[in-house]
PDB file of C-alpha atoms in Angstrom:
ATOM      1  CA  UNK A   1      -4.769 -10.797 -13.473  1.00 60.00           C
ATOM      2  CA  UNK A   2      -2.480 -11.043 -10.514  1.00 66.00           C
ATOM      3  CA  UNK A   3      -3.007 -11.882  -6.870  1.00 86.00           C
ATOM      4  CA  UNK A   4      -0.940 -12.095  -3.769  1.00 92.00           C
ATOM      5  CA  UNK A   5      -1.337 -14.618  -0.977  1.00 94.00           C
ATOM      6  CA  UNK A   6       0.238 -14.097   2.394  1.00 95.00           C
ATOM      7  CA  UNK A   7       0.174 -17.244   4.461  1.00 92.00           C
ATOM      8  CA  UNK A   8      -0.731 -16.511   8.045  1.00 91.00           C
ATOM      9  CA  UNK A   9      -2.566 -13.378   9.072  1.00 93.00           C
ATOM     10  CA  UNK A  10      -0.745 -13.328  12.380  1.00 96.00           C
ATOM     11  CA  UNK A  11       2.767 -14.428  13.332  1.00 96.00           C
ATOM     12  CA  UNK A  12       4.160 -14.390  16.855  1.00 97.00           C
ATOM     13  CA  UNK A  13       7.887 -14.716  17.446  1.00 97.00           C
ATOM     14  CA  UNK A  14      10.215 -14.434  20.393  1.00 97.00           C
ATOM     15  CA  UNK A  15      12.710 -11.622  20.523  1.00 97.00           C
ATOM     16  CA  UNK A  16      15.878 -12.846  18.848  1.00 97.00           C
ATOM     17  CA  UNK A  17      14.121 -15.567  16.859  1.00 97.00           C
ATOM     18  CA  UNK A  18      13.831 -15.869  13.092  1.00 97.00           C
ATOM     19  CA  UNK A  19      11.048 -13.950  11.403  1.00 97.00           C
ATOM     20  CA  UNK A  20       9.618 -15.644   8.297  1.00 97.00           C
ATOM     21  CA  UNK A  21       6.690 -14.141   6.424  1.00 98.00           C
ATOM     22  CA  UNK A  22       5.427 -15.998   3.397  1.00 97.00           C
ATOM     23  CA  UNK A  23       4.225 -14.466   0.166  1.00 96.00           C
ATOM     24  CA  UNK A  24       3.135 -16.200  -3.013  1.00 95.00           C
ATOM     25  CA  UNK A  25       1.918 -14.467  -6.123  1.00 92.00           C
ATOM     26  CA  UNK A  26       0.181 -15.404  -9.287  1.00 87.00           C
ATOM     27  CA  UNK A  27       1.035 -13.448 -12.354  1.00 73.00           C
ATOM     28  CA  UNK A  28       1.065 -14.086 -16.039  1.00 67.00           C
ATOM     29  CA  UNK A  29       4.338 -12.203 -16.374  1.00 68.00           C
ATOM     30  CA  UNK A  30       7.343 -11.858 -14.078  1.00 69.00           C
ATOM     31  CA  UNK A  31       6.329  -9.187 -11.629  1.00 79.00           C
ATOM     32  CA  UNK A  32       7.970  -6.506  -9.637  1.00 89.00           C
ATOM     33  CA  UNK A  33       7.670  -7.459  -5.973  1.00 92.00           C
ATOM     34  CA  UNK A  34       7.581  -5.364  -2.840  1.00 94.00           C
ATOM     35  CA  UNK A  35       7.377  -5.729   0.908  1.00 97.00           C
ATOM     36  CA  UNK A  36       5.944  -2.849   2.902  1.00 97.00           C
ATOM     37  CA  UNK A  37       5.640  -2.413   6.673  1.00 97.00           C
ATOM     38  CA  UNK A  38       2.913  -0.473   8.446  1.00 95.00           C
ATOM     39  CA  UNK A  39       3.272   0.661  12.029  1.00 92.00           C
ATOM     40  CA  UNK A  40       0.103   1.569  13.944  1.00 87.00           C
ATOM     41  CA  UNK A  41      -1.624   4.690  12.628  1.00 82.00           C
ATOM     42  CA  UNK A  42       1.041   5.248  10.012  1.00 86.00           C
ATOM     43  CA  UNK A  43       1.316   4.850   6.270  1.00 88.00           C
ATOM     44  CA  UNK A  44       3.214   2.116   4.490  1.00 94.00           C
ATOM     45  CA  UNK A  45       6.996   2.139   4.400  1.00 95.00           C
ATOM     46  CA  UNK A  46       8.992   0.202   1.835  1.00 95.00           C
ATOM     47  CA  UNK A  47      11.179  -2.544   3.300  1.00 97.00           C
ATOM     48  CA  UNK A  48      12.586  -3.875   0.037  1.00 96.00           C
ATOM     49  CA  UNK A  49      11.750  -4.589  -3.558  1.00 93.00           C
ATOM     50  CA  UNK A  50      12.713  -6.912  -6.375  1.00 92.00           C
ATOM     51  CA  UNK A  51      12.807  -5.569  -9.902  1.00 87.00           C
ATOM     52  CA  UNK A  52      15.539  -7.374 -11.843  1.00 85.00           C
ATOM     53  CA  UNK A  53      18.928  -8.905 -11.182  1.00 85.00           C
ATOM     54  CA  UNK A  54      19.931 -10.636  -7.985  1.00 87.00           C
ATOM     55  CA  UNK A  55      17.066 -12.643  -6.571  1.00 89.00           C
ATOM     56  CA  UNK A  56      18.141 -12.168  -2.950  1.00 95.00           C
ATOM     57  CA  UNK A  57      17.198  -8.661  -1.973  1.00 96.00           C
ATOM     58  CA  UNK A  58      18.325  -6.897   1.178  1.00 96.00           C
ATOM     59  CA  UNK A  59      16.223  -4.183   2.723  1.00 96.00           C
ATOM     60  CA  UNK A  60      16.075  -1.915   5.689  1.00 95.00           C
ATOM     61  CA  UNK A  61      16.105  -2.974   9.345  1.00 94.00           C
ATOM     62  CA  UNK A  62      17.878  -6.260   8.593  1.00 96.00           C
ATOM     63  CA  UNK A  63      15.138  -7.749   6.416  1.00 97.00           C
ATOM     64  CA  UNK A  64      15.744  -9.652   3.220  1.00 97.00           C
ATOM     65  CA  UNK A  65      13.641 -11.553   0.718  1.00 97.00           C
ATOM     66  CA  UNK A  66      14.311 -14.023  -2.047  1.00 95.00           C
ATOM     67  CA  UNK A  67      12.479 -14.103  -5.345  1.00 93.00           C
ATOM     68  CA  UNK A  68      11.919 -17.692  -6.459  1.00 92.00           C
ATOM     69  CA  UNK A  69      10.306 -17.744  -9.857  1.00 89.00           C
ATOM     70  CA  UNK A  70       9.828 -21.512  -9.890  1.00 89.00           C
ATOM     71  CA  UNK A  71       7.876 -21.316  -6.654  1.00 91.00           C
ATOM     72  CA  UNK A  72       6.245 -17.945  -7.414  1.00 91.00           C
ATOM     73  CA  UNK A  73       7.313 -16.852  -3.956  1.00 94.00           C
ATOM     74  CA  UNK A  74       8.872 -13.827  -2.322  1.00 95.00           C
ATOM     75  CA  UNK A  75       9.229 -14.716   1.347  1.00 97.00           C
ATOM     76  CA  UNK A  76      10.513 -12.148   3.826  1.00 98.00           C
ATOM     77  CA  UNK A  77      12.987 -13.052   6.558  1.00 98.00           C
ATOM     78  CA  UNK A  78      14.923 -11.481   9.379  1.00 98.00           C
ATOM     79  CA  UNK A  79      17.396 -13.583  11.344  1.00 97.00           C
ATOM     80  CA  UNK A  80      16.750 -12.034  14.737  1.00 97.00           C
ATOM     81  CA  UNK A  81      13.518 -10.316  15.704  1.00 97.00           C
ATOM     82  CA  UNK A  82      13.496  -7.111  17.669  1.00 96.00           C
ATOM     83  CA  UNK A  83      10.641  -5.629  19.646  1.00 96.00           C
ATOM     84  CA  UNK A  84      10.514  -2.770  17.156  1.00 95.00           C
ATOM     85  CA  UNK A  85       9.618  -5.233  14.373  1.00 96.00           C
ATOM     86  CA  UNK A  86       6.080  -5.532  15.727  1.00 96.00           C
ATOM     87  CA  UNK A  87       3.936  -4.206  12.877  1.00 96.00           C
ATOM     88  CA  UNK A  88       1.840  -5.290   9.920  1.00 96.00           C
ATOM     89  CA  UNK A  89       3.640  -6.443   6.806  1.00 97.00           C
ATOM     90  CA  UNK A  90       2.279  -6.377   3.291  1.00 97.00           C
ATOM     91  CA  UNK A  91       3.552  -8.137   0.205  1.00 96.00           C
ATOM     92  CA  UNK A  92       2.664  -6.437  -3.074  1.00 93.00           C
ATOM     93  CA  UNK A  93       3.120  -7.044  -6.777  1.00 90.00           C
ATOM     94  CA  UNK A  94       3.195  -4.763  -9.766  1.00 85.00           C
ATOM     95  CA  UNK A  95       3.292  -7.093 -12.735  1.00 70.00           C
ATOM     96  CA  UNK A  96       3.581  -4.810 -15.655  1.00 66.00           C
ATOM     97  CA  UNK A  97       1.896  -1.621 -14.748  1.00 69.00           C
ATOM     98  CA  UNK A  98       1.777   0.976 -12.090  1.00 80.00           C
ATOM     99  CA  UNK A  99      -0.749  -0.119  -9.510  1.00 86.00           C
ATOM    100  CA  UNK A 100       0.152  -2.323  -6.592  1.00 90.00           C
ATOM    101  CA  UNK A 101      -1.851  -5.391  -5.688  1.00 91.00           C
ATOM    102  CA  UNK A 102      -1.457  -6.162  -2.016  1.00 94.00           C
ATOM    103  CA  UNK A 103      -1.745  -9.280   0.035  1.00 94.00           C
ATOM    104  CA  UNK A 104      -4.022  -9.303   3.050  1.00 94.00           C
ATOM    105  CA  UNK A 105      -1.178  -8.534   5.399  1.00 95.00           C
ATOM    106  CA  UNK A 106       0.554 -10.353   8.259  1.00 96.00           C
ATOM    107  CA  UNK A 107       0.615  -8.907  11.743  1.00 96.00           C
ATOM    108  CA  UNK A 108       3.822  -9.646  13.618  1.00 97.00           C
ATOM    109  CA  UNK A 109       3.993  -9.621  17.378  1.00 97.00           C
ATOM    110  CA  UNK A 110       7.286 -10.014  19.204  1.00 97.00           C
ATOM    111  CA  UNK A 111       7.412 -11.659  22.624  1.00 96.00           C
ATOM    112  CA  UNK A 112      10.000 -10.552  25.115  1.00 94.00           C
TER     113      UNK A 112
ATOM    114  CA  UNK B   1      13.039  15.964   2.371  1.00 58.00           C
ATOM    115  CA  UNK B   2       9.337  16.182   2.942  1.00 85.00           C
ATOM    116  CA  UNK B   3       7.315  13.051   2.384  1.00 94.00           C
ATOM    117  CA  UNK B   4       3.774  12.606   1.189  1.00 96.00           C
ATOM    118  CA  UNK B   5       1.330  14.518   3.344  1.00 96.00           C
ATOM    119  CA  UNK B   6      -2.407  14.045   3.662  1.00 97.00           C
ATOM    120  CA  UNK B   7      -5.116  16.085   5.285  1.00 97.00           C
ATOM    121  CA  UNK B   8      -7.125  15.828   7.340  1.00 97.00           C
ATOM    122  CA  UNK B   9      -5.640  13.005   9.344  1.00 96.00           C
ATOM    123  CA  UNK B  10      -9.060  12.125  10.701  1.00 97.00           C
ATOM    124  CA  UNK B  11     -12.508  12.960   9.434  1.00 97.00           C
ATOM    125  CA  UNK B  12     -15.853  12.144  10.993  1.00 98.00           C
ATOM    126  CA  UNK B  13     -18.899  12.891   8.901  1.00 98.00           C
ATOM    127  CA  UNK B  14     -22.556  12.095   8.777  1.00 97.00           C
ATOM    128  CA  UNK B  15     -24.048   9.781   6.217  1.00 97.00           C
ATOM    129  CA  UNK B  16     -25.037  11.699   3.120  1.00 97.00           C
ATOM    130  CA  UNK B  17     -22.479  14.471   3.483  1.00 98.00           C
ATOM    131  CA  UNK B  18     -19.686  15.135   0.983  1.00 98.00           C
ATOM    132  CA  UNK B  19     -16.032  14.953   2.012  1.00 98.00           C
ATOM    133  CA  UNK B  20     -12.780  16.040   0.410  1.00 98.00           C
ATOM    134  CA  UNK B  21      -9.458  14.390   1.149  1.00 98.00           C
ATOM    135  CA  UNK B  22      -6.224  16.070   0.165  1.00 98.00           C
ATOM    136  CA  UNK B  23      -2.852  14.666  -0.821  1.00 98.00           C
ATOM    137  CA  UNK B  24       0.415  16.538  -1.286  1.00 97.00           C
ATOM    138  CA  UNK B  25       2.914  14.298  -3.062  1.00 97.00           C
ATOM    139  CA  UNK B  26       6.675  14.387  -2.911  1.00 96.00           C
ATOM    140  CA  UNK B  27       7.988  17.205  -5.046  1.00 94.00           C
ATOM    141  CA  UNK B  28       8.997  16.007  -8.499  1.00 92.00           C
ATOM    142  CA  UNK B  29       6.938  12.839  -8.416  1.00 94.00           C
ATOM    143  CA  UNK B  30       4.884  12.601 -11.571  1.00 94.00           C
ATOM    144  CA  UNK B  31       2.707   9.691 -10.495  1.00 94.00           C
ATOM    145  CA  UNK B  32       0.137   9.786  -7.733  1.00 96.00           C
ATOM    146  CA  UNK B  33      -2.054   6.981  -6.429  1.00 96.00           C
ATOM    147  CA  UNK B  34      -5.010   6.633  -4.102  1.00 97.00           C
ATOM    148  CA  UNK B  35      -5.638   3.425  -2.184  1.00 97.00           C
ATOM    149  CA  UNK B  36      -8.242   2.499   0.388  1.00 97.00           C
ATOM    150  CA  UNK B  37      -7.570   0.336   3.418  1.00 94.00           C
ATOM    151  CA  UNK B  38     -10.523  -1.216   5.160  1.00 92.00           C
ATOM    152  CA  UNK B  39     -11.012  -4.168   7.482  1.00 84.00           C
ATOM    153  CA  UNK B  40     -13.099  -6.158   5.093  1.00 77.00           C
ATOM    154  CA  UNK B  41     -11.322  -5.416   1.840  1.00 81.00           C
ATOM    155  CA  UNK B  42      -7.680  -4.890   2.761  1.00 88.00           C
ATOM    156  CA  UNK B  43      -5.676  -2.506   0.611  1.00 93.00           C
ATOM    157  CA  UNK B  44      -7.408  -1.596  -2.649  1.00 93.00           C
ATOM    158  CA  UNK B  45      -6.248   0.527  -5.531  1.00 94.00           C
ATOM    159  CA  UNK B  46      -8.593   3.390  -6.357  1.00 96.00           C
ATOM    160  CA  UNK B  47      -7.056   5.664  -8.990  1.00 95.00           C
ATOM    161  CA  UNK B  48      -3.766   6.556 -10.627  1.00 93.00           C
ATOM    162  CA  UNK B  49      -2.595   9.908 -11.953  1.00 94.00           C
ATOM    163  CA  UNK B  50       0.239  10.553 -14.327  1.00 93.00           C
ATOM    164  CA  UNK B  51       0.654  14.292 -14.277  1.00 93.00           C
ATOM    165  CA  UNK B  52      -2.852  15.714 -14.168  1.00 94.00           C
ATOM    166  CA  UNK B  53      -4.381  12.863 -16.150  1.00 94.00           C
ATOM    167  CA  UNK B  54      -5.983   9.780 -14.659  1.00 92.00           C
ATOM    168  CA  UNK B  55      -5.410   6.922 -17.091  1.00 89.00           C
ATOM    169  CA  UNK B  56      -6.858   4.407 -14.669  1.00 89.00           C
ATOM    170  CA  UNK B  57      -9.907   5.094 -12.535  1.00 91.00           C
ATOM    171  CA  UNK B  58     -10.939   1.468 -12.458  1.00 90.00           C
ATOM    172  CA  UNK B  59     -10.689   1.119  -8.698  1.00 92.00           C
ATOM    173  CA  UNK B  60     -13.164   3.848  -7.835  1.00 95.00           C
ATOM    174  CA  UNK B  61     -16.034   1.940  -6.190  1.00 94.00           C
ATOM    175  CA  UNK B  62     -18.900   4.069  -7.479  1.00 94.00           C
ATOM    176  CA  UNK B  63     -19.723   7.316  -9.230  1.00 95.00           C
ATOM    177  CA  UNK B  64     -19.884   8.971  -5.822  1.00 97.00           C
ATOM    178  CA  UNK B  65     -16.092   8.892  -5.841  1.00 98.00           C
ATOM    179  CA  UNK B  66     -14.044  11.303  -7.916  1.00 97.00           C
ATOM    180  CA  UNK B  67     -10.531  12.667  -7.867  1.00 97.00           C
ATOM    181  CA  UNK B  68      -8.561  15.367  -9.515  1.00 97.00           C
ATOM    182  CA  UNK B  69      -4.989  16.518  -9.601  1.00 97.00           C
ATOM    183  CA  UNK B  70      -3.881  20.028 -10.418  1.00 93.00           C
ATOM    184  CA  UNK B  71      -0.521  21.463 -11.409  1.00 91.00           C
ATOM    185  CA  UNK B  72       0.927  17.987 -11.447  1.00 89.00           C
ATOM    186  CA  UNK B  73       0.982  18.172  -7.693  1.00 94.00           C
ATOM    187  CA  UNK B  74      -1.863  18.266  -5.169  1.00 97.00           C
ATOM    188  CA  UNK B  75      -4.699  15.805  -5.514  1.00 98.00           C
ATOM    189  CA  UNK B  76      -8.149  15.795  -3.994  1.00 98.00           C
ATOM    190  CA  UNK B  77     -10.331  12.731  -3.556  1.00 98.00           C
ATOM    191  CA  UNK B  78     -13.991  13.619  -3.189  1.00 98.00           C
ATOM    192  CA  UNK B  79     -16.681  11.325  -1.880  1.00 98.00           C
ATOM    193  CA  UNK B  80     -20.229  12.529  -2.394  1.00 98.00           C
ATOM    194  CA  UNK B  81     -23.212  11.427  -0.350  1.00 98.00           C
ATOM    195  CA  UNK B  82     -21.040   9.358   1.966  1.00 98.00           C
ATOM    196  CA  UNK B  83     -22.225   5.959   3.121  1.00 97.00           C
ATOM    197  CA  UNK B  84     -21.171   3.965   6.162  1.00 96.00           C
ATOM    198  CA  UNK B  85     -19.318   1.501   3.950  1.00 95.00           C
ATOM    199  CA  UNK B  86     -17.043   4.356   2.874  1.00 96.00           C
ATOM    200  CA  UNK B  87     -15.474   4.304   6.336  1.00 97.00           C
ATOM    201  CA  UNK B  88     -11.837   3.383   5.834  1.00 97.00           C
ATOM    202  CA  UNK B  89      -8.322   4.761   5.761  1.00 96.00           C
ATOM    203  CA  UNK B  90      -7.577   6.501   2.481  1.00 97.00           C
ATOM    204  CA  UNK B  91      -3.915   6.347   1.559  1.00 96.00           C
ATOM    205  CA  UNK B  92      -2.131   8.436  -1.017  1.00 97.00           C
ATOM    206  CA  UNK B  93       1.187   7.505  -2.589  1.00 96.00           C
ATOM    207  CA  UNK B  94       3.496   9.108  -5.111  1.00 96.00           C
ATOM    208  CA  UNK B  95       6.388   7.970  -7.259  1.00 94.00           C
ATOM    209  CA  UNK B  96       8.468   8.867 -10.297  1.00 92.00           C
ATOM    210  CA  UNK B  97       6.177   6.628 -12.349  1.00 81.00           C
ATOM    211  CA  UNK B  98       6.787   3.194 -13.791  1.00 77.00           C
ATOM    212  CA  UNK B  99       5.978  -0.195 -12.285  1.00 76.00           C
ATOM    213  CA  UNK B 100       9.399  -0.690 -10.765  1.00 81.00           C
ATOM    214  CA  UNK B 101       9.456   2.617  -8.967  1.00 86.00           C
ATOM    215  CA  UNK B 102       8.893   2.760  -5.254  1.00 90.00           C
ATOM    216  CA  UNK B 103       5.589   4.232  -4.196  1.00 93.00           C
ATOM    217  CA  UNK B 104       5.943   6.439  -1.124  1.00 95.00           C
ATOM    218  CA  UNK B 105       2.883   6.523   1.068  1.00 95.00           C
ATOM    219  CA  UNK B 106       1.390   9.244   3.177  1.00 96.00           C
ATOM    220  CA  UNK B 107       0.035   8.622   6.685  1.00 94.00           C
ATOM    221  CA  UNK B 108      -3.532   8.356   5.428  1.00 95.00           C
ATOM    222  CA  UNK B 109      -6.850   9.957   6.233  1.00 97.00           C
ATOM    223  CA  UNK B 110      -9.058   7.955   8.554  1.00 96.00           C
ATOM    224  CA  UNK B 111     -12.670   8.503   7.499  1.00 97.00           C
ATOM    225  CA  UNK B 112     -15.578   7.540   9.714  1.00 97.00           C
ATOM    226  CA  UNK B 113     -19.094   7.894   8.387  1.00 97.00           C
ATOM    227  CA  UNK B 114     -21.748   7.850  11.075  1.00 96.00           C
TER     228      UNK B 114
END
């Protein structure tokens, strides 16, 4: 069985500051890892994913994440927050099959 | 191109009524998924289709829930005798299949059972 833990249900950052969203997973096999973003009243949009290869993954809107197997982590970062980054972010894993298991989500607010 | 579409976008129903939720996946995507997003439970997997077959229905919460997919395309999620705890956002996603493939999500159907 696999699970995903997102540390912090709510993160508040100043515009221009670093955004760091934490995700840890438990899986019996190396998983495929995803970060999705959800804007209000919209579906989920893929930010980035790790499947194989380079462990530092770059995504859309300036986000990136690093897969650290030894730490079972896949934290999401963005060097400089923008007001448009205010949304809910979900980490998800797909260990060896098709269905995604999601974390509880982290809501990001950006202060002007 | 067109993304995943879902209808209706909002549905209000009375307890005990049946509802049907529709999903139109991205053309060419062989896999289709239904998830449910609710305040108490977060995002939960409901069912997965590969083509018209559903190899995994394990996430369906009760026998009041059923889903079908026809022509390898459109899918319908049906909830019979709705209960208040069925109130949630029902999200559909599609992909080319395979665990590494990106699942593309529709905007969801917001269901409220009174």
